[in-house]
N, CA, C and O atoms as a GROMACS GRO file, in nm:
protein
  580
    1CYS      N    1  -0.050  -1.328   0.299
    1CYS     CA    2  -0.138  -1.229   0.360
    1CYS      C    3  -0.244  -1.181   0.261
    1CYS      O    4  -0.349  -1.131   0.302
    2MET      N    5  -0.217  -1.195   0.131
    2MET     CA    6  -0.315  -1.148   0.031
    2MET      C    7  -0.436  -1.240   0.023
    2MET      O    8  -0.538  -1.202  -0.035
    3THR      N    9  -0.427  -1.359   0.082
    3THR     CA   10  -0.540  -1.451   0.075
    3THR      C   11  -0.625  -1.450   0.201
    3THR      O   12  -0.732  -1.511   0.204
    4CYS      N   13  -0.580  -1.381   0.305
    4CYS     CA   14  -0.656  -1.386   0.430
    4CYS      C   15  -0.679  -1.248   0.491
    4CYS      O   16  -0.726  -1.239   0.605
    5SER      N   17  -0.648  -1.142   0.420
    5SER     CA   18  -0.665  -1.007   0.473
    5SER      C   19  -0.750  -0.923   0.380
    5SER      O   20  -0.744  -0.937   0.258
    6HIS      N   21  -0.828  -0.837   0.439
    6HIS     CA   22  -0.908  -0.743   0.360
    6HIS      C   23  -0.824  -0.624   0.317
    6HIS      O   24  -0.853  -0.559   0.216
    7LEU      N   25  -0.720  -0.595   0.394
    7LEU     CA   26  -0.632  -0.482   0.366
    7LEU      C   27  -0.488  -0.528   0.385
    7LEU      O   28  -0.452  -0.580   0.491
    8VAL      N   29  -0.406  -0.508   0.283
    8VAL     CA   30  -0.264  -0.543   0.291
    8VAL      C   31  -0.185  -0.413   0.279
    8VAL      O   32  -0.188  -0.348   0.175
    9LEU      N   33  -0.115  -0.377   0.386
    9LEU     CA   34  -0.029  -0.259   0.385
    9LEU      C   35   0.114  -0.305   0.358
    9LEU      O   36   0.171  -0.384   0.434
   10VAL      N   37   0.171  -0.257   0.250
   10VAL     CA   38   0.309  -0.289   0.215
   10VAL      C   39   0.395  -0.175   0.267
   10VAL      O   40   0.398  -0.066   0.209
   11ASN      N   41   0.466  -0.200   0.376
   11ASN     CA   42   0.551  -0.102   0.440
   11ASN      C   43   0.688  -0.110   0.375
   11ASN      O   44   0.761  -0.207   0.392
   12HIS      N   45   0.723  -0.007   0.298
   12HIS     CA   46   0.842  -0.014   0.214
   12HIS      C   47   0.925   0.114   0.228
   12HIS      O   48   0.871   0.224   0.222
   13LYS      N   49   1.054   0.097   0.248
   13LYS     CA   50   1.142   0.214   0.254
   13LYS      C   51   1.182   0.248   0.111
   13LYS      O   52   1.238   0.166   0.039
   14GLY      N   53   1.154   0.370   0.072
   14GLY     CA   54   1.190   0.413  -0.062
   14GLY      C   55   1.070   0.420  -0.154
   14GLY      O   56   0.957   0.442  -0.110
   15GLU      N   57   1.096   0.400  -0.283
   15GLU     CA   58   0.994   0.418  -0.384
   15GLU      C   59   0.937   0.284  -0.429
   15GLU      O   60   0.988   0.177  -0.394
   16LEU      N   61   0.829   0.292  -0.507
   16LEU     CA   62   0.776   0.173  -0.571
   16LEU      C   63   0.878   0.127  -0.673
   16LEU      O   64   0.912   0.202  -0.764
   17SER      N   65   0.926   0.007  -0.658
   17SER     CA   66   1.038  -0.039  -0.741
   17SER      C   67   0.997  -0.159  -0.826
   17SER      O   68   0.892  -0.220  -0.806
   18ARG      N   69   1.082  -0.191  -0.920
   18ARG     CA   70   1.061  -0.308  -1.005
   18ARG      C   71   1.066  -0.436  -0.922
   18ARG      O   72   0.989  -0.529  -0.948
   19GLN      N   73   1.154  -0.442  -0.822
   19GLN     CA   74   1.163  -0.560  -0.736
   19GLN      C   75   1.033  -0.582  -0.659
   19GLN      O   76   0.987  -0.695  -0.645
   20LEU      N   77   0.975  -0.474  -0.609
   20LEU     CA   78   0.847  -0.484  -0.538
   20LEU      C   79   0.738  -0.529  -0.634
   20LEU      O   80   0.654  -0.612  -0.598
   21GLN      N   81   0.738  -0.477  -0.753
   21GLN     CA   82   0.641  -0.516  -0.855
   21GLN      C   83   0.655  -0.665  -0.888
   21GLN      O   84   0.555  -0.736  -0.898
   22ASP      N   85   0.778  -0.712  -0.904
   22ASP     CA   86   0.801  -0.854  -0.933
   22ASP      C   87   0.748  -0.942  -0.820
   22ASP      O   88   0.688  -1.046  -0.845
   23LEU      N   89   0.771  -0.901  -0.697
   23LEU     CA   90   0.721  -0.975  -0.581
   23LEU      C   91   0.568  -0.983  -0.583
   23LEU      O   92   0.511  -1.088  -0.555
   24LEU      N   93   0.503  -0.873  -0.616
   24LEU     CA   94   0.356  -0.873  -0.622
   24LEU      C   95   0.305  -0.960  -0.736
   24LEU      O   96   0.200  -1.025  -0.722
   25GLU      N   97   0.377  -0.963  -0.846
   25GLU     CA   98   0.337  -1.051  -0.957
   25GLU      C   99   0.344  -1.197  -0.914
   25GLU      O  100   0.255  -1.275  -0.947
   26VAL      N  101   0.449  -1.234  -0.842
   26VAL     CA  102   0.461  -1.371  -0.791
   26VAL      C  103   0.343  -1.402  -0.698
   26VAL      O  104   0.287  -1.511  -0.703
   27CYS      N  105   0.306  -1.307  -0.615
   27CYS     CA  106   0.192  -1.326  -0.524
   27CYS      C  107   0.062  -1.347  -0.603
   27CYS      O  108  -0.018  -1.433  -0.568
   28LEU      N  109   0.042  -1.269  -0.709
   28LEU     CA  110  -0.078  -1.286  -0.792
   28LEU      C  111  -0.082  -1.425  -0.854
   28LEU      O  112  -0.186  -1.491  -0.854
   29PHE      N  113   0.031  -1.470  -0.907
   29PHE     CA  114   0.037  -1.603  -0.967
   29PHE      C  115   0.007  -1.710  -0.863
   29PHE      O  116  -0.068  -1.804  -0.890
   30ALA      N  117   0.066  -1.698  -0.744
   30ALA     CA  118   0.043  -1.797  -0.639
   30ALA      C  119  -0.103  -1.799  -0.596
   30ALA      O  120  -0.162  -1.906  -0.581
   31VAL      N  121  -0.160  -1.684  -0.575
   31VAL     CA  122  -0.301  -1.675  -0.533
   31VAL      C  123  -0.391  -1.740  -0.638
   31VAL      O  124  -0.482  -1.816  -0.604
   32ARG      N  125  -0.366  -1.709  -0.762
   32ARG     CA  126  -0.452  -1.759  -0.871
   32ARG      C  127  -0.433  -1.910  -0.891
   32ARG      O  128  -0.532  -1.983  -0.902
   33HIS      N  129  -0.309  -1.957  -0.896
   33HIS     CA  130  -0.284  -2.098  -0.924
   33HIS      C  131  -0.318  -2.189  -0.807
   33HIS      O  132  -0.358  -2.304  -0.828
   34LEU      N  133  -0.302  -2.140  -0.688
   34LEU     CA  134  -0.338  -2.220  -0.570
   34LEU      C  135  -0.487  -2.208  -0.536
   34LEU      O  136  -0.537  -2.275  -0.446
   35ARG      N  137  -0.555  -2.123  -0.609
   35ARG     CA  138  -0.699  -2.100  -0.591
   35ARG      C  139  -0.731  -2.066  -0.445
   35ARG      O  140  -0.825  -2.120  -0.385
   36LEU      N  141  -0.650  -1.976  -0.391
   36LEU     CA  142  -0.666  -1.937  -0.252
   36LEU      C  143  -0.750  -1.811  -0.233
   36LEU      O  144  -0.790  -1.779  -0.121
   37ALA      N  145  -0.776  -1.740  -0.340
   37ALA     CA  146  -0.840  -1.608  -0.328
   37ALA      C  147  -0.989  -1.623  -0.299
   37ALA      O  148  -1.069  -1.649  -0.389
   38ARG      N  149  -1.025  -1.608  -0.173
   38ARG     CA  150  -1.166  -1.605  -0.135
   38ARG      C  151  -1.212  -1.462  -0.113
   38ARG      O  152  -1.331  -1.431  -0.118
   39ILE      N  153  -1.117  -1.377  -0.088
   39ILE     CA  154  -1.149  -1.235  -0.071
   39ILE      C  155  -1.059  -1.154  -0.163
   39ILE      O  156  -0.954  -1.201  -0.206
   40GLN      N  157  -1.102  -1.035  -0.191
   40GLN     CA  158  -1.023  -0.946  -0.277
   40GLN      C  159  -0.965  -0.837  -0.186
   40GLN      O  160  -1.036  -0.744  -0.149
   41PRO      N  161  -0.837  -0.846  -0.151
   41PRO     CA  162  -0.781  -0.747  -0.058
   41PRO      C  163  -0.752  -0.614  -0.126
   41PRO      O  164  -0.722  -0.609  -0.246
   42ARG      N  165  -0.762  -0.508  -0.049
   42ARG     CA  166  -0.714  -0.377  -0.094
   42ARG      C  167  -0.564  -0.375  -0.065
   42ARG      O  168  -0.520  -0.408   0.045
   43LEU      N  169  -0.488  -0.335  -0.164
   43LEU     CA  170  -0.344  -0.327  -0.150
   43LEU      C  171  -0.306  -0.180  -0.139
   43LEU      O  172  -0.347  -0.099  -0.223
   44ALA      N  173  -0.228  -0.144  -0.037
   44ALA     CA  174  -0.185  -0.006  -0.018
   44ALA      C  175  -0.037  -0.006   0.021
   44ALA      O  176   0.011  -0.094   0.092
   45PHE      N  177   0.033   0.094  -0.027
   45PHE     CA  178   0.176   0.106  -0.002
   45PHE      C  179   0.202   0.221   0.094
   45PHE      O  180   0.155   0.333   0.073
   46VAL      N  181   0.277   0.192   0.198
   46VAL     CA  182   0.324   0.294   0.291
   46VAL      C  183   0.473   0.310   0.262
   46VAL      O  184   0.554   0.225   0.296
   47LEU      N  185   0.506   0.421   0.198
   47LEU     CA  186   0.644   0.445   0.160
   47LEU      C  187   0.709   0.538   0.262
   47LEU      O  188   0.667   0.653   0.279
   48ARG      N  189   0.811   0.485   0.330
   48ARG     CA  190   0.876   0.559   0.438
   48ARG      C  191   0.995   0.639   0.389
   48ARG      O  192   1.047   0.616   0.279
   49ASP      N  193   1.037   0.732   0.472
   49ASP     CA  194   1.157   0.813   0.449
   49ASP      C  195   1.153   0.887   0.316
   49ASP      O  196   1.251   0.888   0.241
   50GLN      N  197   1.040   0.947   0.287
   50GLN     CA  198   1.022   1.019   0.161
   50GLN      C  199   1.059   1.165   0.178
   50GLN      O  200   0.997   1.237   0.256
   51HIS      N  201   1.160   1.209   0.105
   51HIS     CA  202   1.198   1.350   0.108
   51HIS      C  203   1.109   1.430   0.015
   51HIS      O  204   1.063   1.539   0.050
   52ASP      N  205   1.084   1.376  -0.104
   52ASP     CA  206   0.992   1.439  -0.199
   52ASP      C  207   0.858   1.369  -0.185
   52ASP      O  208   0.839   1.258  -0.236
   53ARG      N  209   0.766   1.433  -0.118
   53ARG     CA  210   0.636   1.371  -0.093
   53ARG      C  211   0.529   1.426  -0.186
   53ARG      O  212   0.412   1.432  -0.150
   54SER      N  213   0.569   1.466  -0.306
   54SER     CA  214   0.471   1.515  -0.403
   54SER      C  215   0.394   1.397  -0.460
   54SER      O  216   0.454   1.296  -0.498
   55ARG      N  217   0.265   1.409  -0.464
   55ARG     CA  218   0.177   1.300  -0.509
   55ARG      C  219   0.203   1.265  -0.656
   55ARG      O  220   0.194   1.148  -0.693
   56ALA      N  221   0.233   1.363  -0.739
   56ALA     CA  222   0.244   1.340  -0.883
   56ALA      C  223   0.351   1.236  -0.917
   56ALA      O  224   0.327   1.149  -1.001
   57VAL      N  225   0.466   1.243  -0.854
   57VAL     CA  226   0.575   1.150  -0.883
   57VAL      C  227   0.532   1.006  -0.851
   57VAL      O  228   0.555   0.915  -0.930
   58HIS      N  229   0.472   0.989  -0.736
   58HIS     CA  230   0.435   0.855  -0.693
   58HIS      C  231   0.310   0.803  -0.764
   58HIS      O  232   0.294   0.682  -0.780
   59GLU      N  233   0.223   0.892  -0.807
   59GLU     CA  234   0.106   0.850  -0.885
   59GLU      C  235   0.150   0.788  -1.017
   59GLU      O  236   0.093   0.688  -1.061
   60ASP      N  237   0.251   0.846  -1.080
   60ASP     CA  238   0.302   0.789  -1.205
   60ASP      C  239   0.360   0.650  -1.183
   60ASP      O  240   0.337   0.559  -1.262
   61MET      N  241   0.436   0.634  -1.074
   61MET     CA  242   0.493   0.503  -1.044
   61MET      C  243   0.383   0.401  -1.016
   61MET      O  244   0.394   0.286  -1.058
   62LEU      N  245   0.278   0.443  -0.946
   62LEU     CA  246   0.166   0.353  -0.917
   62LEU      C  247   0.093   0.314  -1.046
   62LEU      O  248   0.055   0.198  -1.062
   63LYS      N  249   0.073   0.410  -1.136
   63LYS     CA  250   0.008   0.379  -1.264
   63LYS      C  251   0.089   0.277  -1.342
   63LYS      O  252   0.033   0.184  -1.401
   64GLN      N  253   0.220   0.294  -1.343
   64GLN     CA  254   0.306   0.200  -1.414
   64GLN      C  255   0.300   0.061  -1.350
   64GLN      O  256   0.291  -0.039  -1.421
   65MET      N  257   0.305   0.056  -1.216
   65MET     CA  258   0.297  -0.073  -1.148
   65MET      C  259   0.162  -0.139  -1.174
   65MET      O  260   0.155  -0.259  -1.200
   66ARG      N  261   0.056  -0.061  -1.168
   66ARG     CA  262  -0.078  -0.114  -1.193
   66ARG      C  263  -0.086  -0.173  -1.334
   66ARG      O  264  -0.144  -0.280  -1.353
   67SER      N  265  -0.030  -0.104  -1.430
   67SER     CA  266  -0.032  -0.151  -1.568
   67SER      C  267   0.038  -0.286  -1.580
   67SER      O  268  -0.013  -0.377  -1.646
   68HIS      N  269   0.154  -0.300  -1.517
   68HIS     CA  270   0.228  -0.427  -1.522
   68HIS      C  271   0.151  -0.538  -1.450
   68HIS      O  272   0.149  -0.652  -1.496
   69LEU      N  273   0.088  -0.505  -1.336
   69LEU     CA  274   0.011  -0.605  -1.264
   69LEU      C  275  -0.114  -0.646  -1.342
   69LEU      O  276  -0.155  -0.762  -1.337
   70GLU      N  277  -0.173  -0.550  -1.414
   70GLU     CA  278  -0.288  -0.585  -1.500
   70GLU      C  279  -0.245  -0.680  -1.610
   70GLU      O  280  -0.319  -0.773  -1.643
   71ASP      N  281  -0.127  -0.659  -1.668
   71ASP     CA  282  -0.074  -0.750  -1.770
   71ASP      C  283  -0.053  -0.889  -1.711
   71ASP      O  284  -0.087  -0.990  -1.774
   72ALA      N  285   0.003  -0.894  -1.591
   72ALA     CA  286   0.028  -1.023  -1.526
   72ALA      C  287  -0.104  -1.094  -1.497
   72ALA      O  288  -0.116  -1.215  -1.519
   73ALA      N  289  -0.203  -1.021  -1.449
   73ALA     CA  290  -0.334  -1.081  -1.420
   73ALA      C  291  -0.400  -1.131  -1.549
   73ALA      O  292  -0.464  -1.236  -1.550
   74ARG      N  293  -0.383  -1.055  -1.656
   74ARG     CA  294  -0.441  -1.095  -1.785
   74ARG      C  295  -0.382  -1.228  -1.832
   74ARG      O  296  -0.454  -1.312  -1.887
   75THR      N  297  -0.252  -1.248  -1.811
   75THR     CA  298  -0.191  -1.376  -1.850
   75THR      C  299  -0.246  -1.491  -1.766
   75THR      O  300  -0.239  -1.607  -1.806
   76LEU      N  301  -0.300  -1.458  -1.650
   76LEU     CA  302  -0.362  -1.560  -1.564
   76LEU      C  303  -0.508  -1.585  -1.603
   76LEU      O  304  -0.573  -1.674  -1.549
   77GLY      N  305  -0.558  -1.504  -1.697
   77GLY     CA  306  -0.697  -1.519  -1.739
   77GLY      C  307  -0.796  -1.454  -1.645
   77GLY      O  308  -0.912  -1.494  -1.638
   78SER      N  309  -0.750  -1.354  -1.574
   78SER     CA  310  -0.837  -1.287  -1.477
   78SER      C  311  -0.804  -1.138  -1.476
   78SER      O  312  -0.687  -1.100  -1.482
   79PRO      N  313  -0.906  -1.053  -1.470
   79PRO     CA  314  -0.875  -0.910  -1.456
   79PRO      C  315  -0.817  -0.882  -1.317
   79PRO      O  316  -0.849  -0.950  -1.220
   80LEU      N  317  -0.732  -0.782  -1.308
   80LEU     CA  318  -0.667  -0.748  -1.181
   80LEU      C  319  -0.769  -0.722  -1.071
   80LEU      O  320  -0.749  -0.763  -0.957
   81HIS      N  321  -0.879  -0.653  -1.105
   81HIS     CA  322  -0.976  -0.617  -1.002
   81HIS      C  323  -1.047  -0.739  -0.943
   81HIS      O  324  -1.114  -0.727  -0.840
   82ASP      N  325  -1.035  -0.856  -1.006
   82ASP     CA  326  -1.088  -0.979  -0.946
   82ASP      C  327  -0.994  -1.036  -0.840
   82ASP      O  328  -1.035  -1.116  -0.757
   83LEU      N  329  -0.867  -0.994  -0.845
   83LEU     CA  330  -0.767  -1.048  -0.753
   83LEU      C  331  -0.736  -0.953  -0.637
   83LEU      O  332  -0.731  -0.994  -0.522
   84ILE      N  333  -0.717  -0.824  -0.669
   84ILE     CA  334  -0.685  -0.724  -0.567
   84ILE      C  335  -0.751  -0.593  -0.602
   84ILE      O  336  -0.790  -0.570  -0.717
   85MET      N  337  -0.764  -0.506  -0.502
   85MET     CA  338  -0.806  -0.368  -0.525
   85MET      C  339  -0.682  -0.280  -0.516
   85MET      O  340  -0.610  -0.284  -0.417
   86LEU      N  341  -0.660  -0.202  -0.620
   86LEU     CA  342  -0.544  -0.113  -0.623
   86LEU      C  343  -0.588   0.014  -0.692
   86LEU      O  344  -0.596   0.020  -0.815
   87ASP      N  345  -0.618   0.118  -0.612
   87ASP     CA  346  -0.667   0.242  -0.673
   87ASP      C  347  -0.568   0.356  -0.651
   87ASP      O  348  -0.459   0.336  -0.598
   88SER      N  349  -0.607   0.475  -0.693
   88SER     CA  350  -0.516   0.589  -0.689
   88SER      C  351  -0.483   0.636  -0.547
   88SER      O  352  -0.390   0.715  -0.528
   89THR      N  353  -0.558   0.588  -0.446
   89THR     CA  354  -0.526   0.625  -0.308
   89THR      C  355  -0.432   0.524  -0.242
   89THR      O  356  -0.412   0.527  -0.121
   90ALA      N  357  -0.375   0.435  -0.322
   90ALA     CA  358  -0.300   0.322  -0.268
   90ALA      C  359  -0.158   0.355  -0.223
   90ALA      O  360  -0.086   0.266  -0.178
   91VAL      N  361  -0.116   0.479  -0.235
   91VAL     CA  362   0.019   0.516  -0.192
   91VAL      C  363   0.009   0.620  -0.082
   91VAL      O  364  -0.056   0.724  -0.098
   92PHE      N  365   0.074   0.591   0.031
   92PHE     CA  366   0.078   0.685   0.142
   92PHE      C  367   0.224   0.715   0.171
   92PHE      O  368   0.302   0.623   0.196
   93LEU      N  369   0.260   0.842   0.169
   93LEU     CA  370   0.399   0.884   0.182
   93LEU      C  371   0.429   0.935   0.322
   93LEU      O  372   0.363   1.026   0.372
   94LEU      N  373   0.528   0.876   0.385
   94LEU     CA  374   0.568   0.917   0.520
   94LEU      C  375   0.708   0.980   0.518
   94LEU      O  376   0.796   0.933   0.446
   95PRO      N  377   0.726   1.086   0.595
   95PRO     CA  378   0.861   1.141   0.610
   95PRO      C  379   0.943   1.050   0.701
   95PRO      O  380   0.892   0.952   0.754
   96SER      N  381   1.067   1.082   0.719
   96SER     CA  382   1.152   1.007   0.810
   96SER      C  383   1.094   1.015   0.951
   96SER      O  384   1.047   1.120   0.994
   97ALA      N  385   1.099   0.903   1.022
   97ALA     CA  386   1.042   0.898   1.157
   97ALA      C  387   1.130   0.968   1.260
   97ALA      O  388   1.080   1.027   1.355
   98VAL      N  389   1.260   0.961   1.240
   98VAL     CA  390   1.353   1.011   1.341
   98VAL      C  391   1.430   1.129   1.286
   98VAL      O  392   1.479   1.126   1.172
   99THR      N  393   1.441   1.231   1.366
   99THR     CA  394   1.522   1.348   1.336
   99THR      C  395   1.637   1.349   1.437
   99THR      O  396   1.619   1.316   1.554
  100SER      N  397   1.754   1.386   1.391
  100SER     CA  398   1.866   1.393   1.484
  100SER      C  399   1.954   1.514   1.450
  100SER      O  400   1.957   1.562   1.337
  101GLU      N  401   2.022   1.557   1.550
  101GLU     CA  402   2.119   1.666   1.532
  101GLU      C  403   2.221   1.658   1.645
  101GLU      O  404   2.202   1.588   1.744
  102LEU      N  405   2.329   1.732   1.626
  102LEU     CA  406   2.431   1.738   1.731
  102LEU      C  407   2.403   1.855   1.824
  102LEU      O  408   2.379   1.967   1.780
  103ARG      N  409   2.405   1.826   1.951
  103ARG     CA  410   2.391   1.930   2.053
  103ARG      C  411   2.505   1.911   2.153
  103ARG      O  412   2.514   1.809   2.221
  104GLN      N  413   2.589   2.010   2.160
  104GLN     CA  414   2.705   2.007   2.249
  104GLN      C  415   2.788   1.880   2.228
  104GLN      O  416   2.834   1.817   2.324
  105GLY      N  417   2.807   1.845   2.100
  105GLY     CA  418   2.891   1.731   2.066
  105GLY      C  419   2.825   1.595   2.078
  105GLY      O  420   2.889   1.493   2.052
  106GLN      N  421   2.698   1.590   2.117
  106GLN     CA  422   2.628   1.462   2.131
  106GLN      C  423   2.511   1.458   2.035
  106GLN      O  424   2.440   1.557   2.015
  107GLU      N  425   2.492   1.341   1.975
  107GLU     CA  426   2.378   1.324   1.885
  107GLU      C  427   2.250   1.307   1.966
  107GLU      O  428   2.244   1.224   2.057
  108VAL      N  429   2.150   1.385   1.932
  108VAL     CA  430   2.021   1.379   1.999
  108VAL      C  431   1.918   1.340   1.894
  108VAL      O  432   1.912   1.402   1.788
  109CYS      N  433   1.838   1.238   1.922
  109CYS     CA  434   1.736   1.190   1.827
  109CYS      C  435   1.598   1.201   1.889
  109CYS      O  436   1.580   1.188   2.011
  110TRP      N  437   1.500   1.226   1.803
  110TRP     CA  438   1.360   1.230   1.849
  110TRP      C  439   1.269   1.203   1.729
  110TRP      O  440   1.310   1.216   1.614
  111THR      N  441   1.145   1.164   1.759
  111THR     CA  442   1.045   1.143   1.655
  111THR      C  443   0.989   1.278   1.615
  111THR      O  444   0.950   1.358   1.700
  112SER      N  445   0.986   1.303   1.486
  112SER     CA  446   0.940   1.433   1.439
  112SER      C  447   0.788   1.446   1.454
  112SER      O  448   0.714   1.348   1.444
  113GLU      N  449   0.744   1.567   1.477
  113GLU     CA  450   0.601   1.594   1.489
  113GLU      C  451   0.530   1.567   1.357
  113GLU      O  452   0.416   1.519   1.355
  114LEU      N  453   0.596   1.597   1.247
  114LEU     CA  454   0.538   1.572   1.115
  114LEU      C  455   0.511   1.423   1.096
  114LEU      O  456   0.404   1.386   1.046
  115PHE      N  457   0.606   1.338   1.134
  115PHE     CA  458   0.587   1.194   1.121
  115PHE      C  459   0.468   1.148   1.205
  115PHE      O  460   0.384   1.072   1.157
  116ALA      N  461   0.460   1.194   1.329
  116ALA     CA  462   0.350   1.155   1.417
  116ALA      C  463   0.215   1.197   1.358
  116ALA      O  464   0.119   1.120   1.361
  117ARG      N  465   0.210   1.317   1.304
  117ARG     CA  466   0.086   1.366   1.243
  117ARG      C  467   0.048   1.283   1.119
  117ARG      O  468  -0.069   1.252   1.099
  118GLU      N  469   0.147   1.249   1.038
  118GLU     CA  470   0.121   1.170   0.917
  118GLU      C  471   0.078   1.027   0.951
  118GLU      O  472  -0.005   0.970   0.880
  119VAL      N  473   0.133   0.970   1.057
  119VAL     CA  474   0.092   0.836   1.098
  119VAL      C  475  -0.054   0.838   1.145
  119VAL      O  476  -0.129   0.745   1.117
  120LEU      N  477  -0.094   0.942   1.214
  120LEU     CA  478  -0.235   0.955   1.253
  120LEU      C  479  -0.324   0.969   1.130
  120LEU      O  480  -0.435   0.916   1.126
  121HIS      N  481  -0.276   1.041   1.030
  121HIS     CA  482  -0.352   1.054   0.906
  121HIS      C  483  -0.362   0.919   0.835
  121HIS      O  484  -0.467   0.885   0.782
  122LEU      N  485  -0.253   0.842   0.834
  122LEU     CA  486  -0.256   0.707   0.777
  122LEU      C  487  -0.358   0.621   0.851
  122LEU      O  488  -0.434   0.547   0.788
  123ARG      N  489  -0.360   0.631   0.981
  123ARG     CA  490  -0.457   0.554   1.061
  123ARG      C  491  -0.600   0.586   1.019
  123ARG      O  492  -0.681   0.495   1.002
  124SER      N  493  -0.630   0.713   1.000
  124SER     CA  494  -0.766   0.750   0.959
  124SER      C  495  -0.795   0.699   0.817
  124SER      O  496  -0.908   0.660   0.788
  125GLU      N  497  -0.694   0.698   0.729
  125GLU     CA  498  -0.712   0.644   0.594
  125GLU      C  499  -0.739   0.494   0.599
  125GLU      O  500  -0.824   0.445   0.525
  126VAL      N  501  -0.669   0.422   0.684
  126VAL     CA  502  -0.690   0.278   0.698
  126VAL      C  503  -0.834   0.251   0.738
  126VAL      O  504  -0.900   0.164   0.681
  127PHE      N  505  -0.883   0.324   0.837
  127PHE     CA  506  -1.022   0.303   0.881
  127PHE      C  507  -1.121   0.344   0.772
  127PHE      O  508  -1.227   0.282   0.758
  128ARG      N  509  -1.090   0.447   0.696
  128ARG     CA  510  -1.177   0.488   0.585
  128ARG      C  511  -1.182   0.378   0.479
  128ARG      O  512  -1.289   0.343   0.430
  129TRP      N  513  -1.065   0.324   0.444
  129TRP     CA  514  -1.060   0.216   0.346
  129TRP      C  515  -1.144   0.097   0.393
  129TRP      O  516  -1.222   0.041   0.316
  130LEU      N  517  -1.127   0.060   0.520
  130LEU     CA  518  -1.200  -0.055   0.573
  130LEU      C  519  -1.352  -0.030   0.572
  130LEU      O  520  -1.429  -0.120   0.539
  131ARG      N  521  -1.393   0.092   0.608
  131ARG     CA  522  -1.537   0.126   0.604
  131ARG      C  523  -1.590   0.117   0.462
  131ARG      O  524  -1.694   0.055   0.438
  132GLU      N  525  -1.520   0.180   0.368
  132GLU     CA  526  -1.564   0.179   0.227
  132GLU      C  527  -1.574   0.036   0.174
  132GLU      O  528  -1.672   0.000   0.109
  133ASP      N  529  -1.473  -0.043   0.201
  133ASP     CA  530  -1.472  -0.180   0.150
  133ASP      C  531  -1.579  -0.265   0.215
  133ASP      O  532  -1.638  -0.352   0.151
  134SER      N  533  -1.604  -0.241   0.343
  134SER     CA  534  -1.710  -0.313   0.412
  134SER      C  535  -1.847  -0.281   0.351
  134SER      O  536  -1.929  -0.370   0.331
  135CYS      N  537  -1.870  -0.154   0.323
  135CYS     CA  538  -1.997  -0.113   0.259
  135CYS      C  539  -2.008  -0.175   0.121
  135CYS      O  540  -2.116  -0.217   0.080
  136ARG      N  541  -1.899  -0.180   0.048
  136ARG     CA  542  -1.898  -0.238  -0.086
  136ARG      C  543  -1.928  -0.387  -0.081
  136ARG      O  544  -1.998  -0.439  -0.168
  137ARG      N  545  -1.877  -0.455   0.021
  137ARG     CA  546  -1.895  -0.600   0.032
  137ARG      C  547  -2.033  -0.639   0.084
  137ARG      O  548  -2.073  -0.754   0.068
  138GLN      N  549  -2.105  -0.549   0.147
  138GLN     CA  550  -2.233  -0.585   0.208
  138GLN      C  551  -2.328  -0.652   0.110
  138GLN      O  552  -2.404  -0.740   0.148
  139GLY      N  553  -2.324  -0.612  -0.014
  139GLY     CA  554  -2.409  -0.674  -0.114
  139GLY      C  555  -2.357  -0.806  -0.165
  139GLY      O  556  -2.425  -0.873  -0.243
  140GLU      N  557  -2.237  -0.845  -0.123
  140GLU     CA  558  -2.175  -0.968  -0.174
  140GLU      C  559  -2.186  -1.085  -0.077
  140GLU      O  560  -2.121  -1.187  -0.100
  141GLY      N  561  -2.264  -1.076   0.027
  141GLY     CA  562  -2.278  -1.184   0.123
  141GLY      C  563  -2.190  -1.161   0.244
  141GLY      O  564  -2.131  -1.054   0.258
  142PRO      N  565  -2.181  -1.261   0.331
  142PRO     CA  566  -2.105  -1.244   0.456
  142PRO      C  567  -1.955  -1.229   0.429
  142PRO      O  568  -1.901  -1.285   0.333
  143SER      N  569  -1.890  -1.154   0.515
  143SER     CA  570  -1.745  -1.132   0.503
  143SER      C  571  -1.670  -1.259   0.535
  143SER      O  572  -1.713  -1.338   0.619
  144GLU      N  573  -1.559  -1.277   0.468
  144GLU     CA  574  -1.469  -1.390   0.495
  144GLU      C  575  -1.370  -1.347   0.601
  144GLU      O  576  -1.315  -1.237   0.595
  145PHE      N  577  -1.347  -1.433   0.698
  145PHE     CA  578  -1.244  -1.407   0.801
  145PHE      C  579  -1.160  -1.529   0.821
  145PHE      O  580  -1.068  -1.528   0.903
   0.00000   0.00000   0.00000
């Protein structure tokens, strides 16, 4: 998907992990060695079921992941920004989608209003990213599809 999409959303339950970072490094190596990269996708992480949705914690994890990916790209002889776009807005934190409780001995589940509101906010961010990237690409010739 990194070779044919302008925007790659990584939908992940939990935090940015070493396993996820390793997977992205493999993708960078494959894209570079197979010479498939015709476009530079924006990479964004949608982290689900986040109880602590403070930006500071996840910004540190993103900085660390970016640093490791920059090292991996450097070993490929290419700066990271030539392969993917990964900026400080690349992490979007979602609360749990489903809330449940017991009512009269029966479990009742529903989608939380907070989750619905945050998904709408994510949608607006996706369109903002696409608009920004489209404006940035206008000077680079026709878009690849």
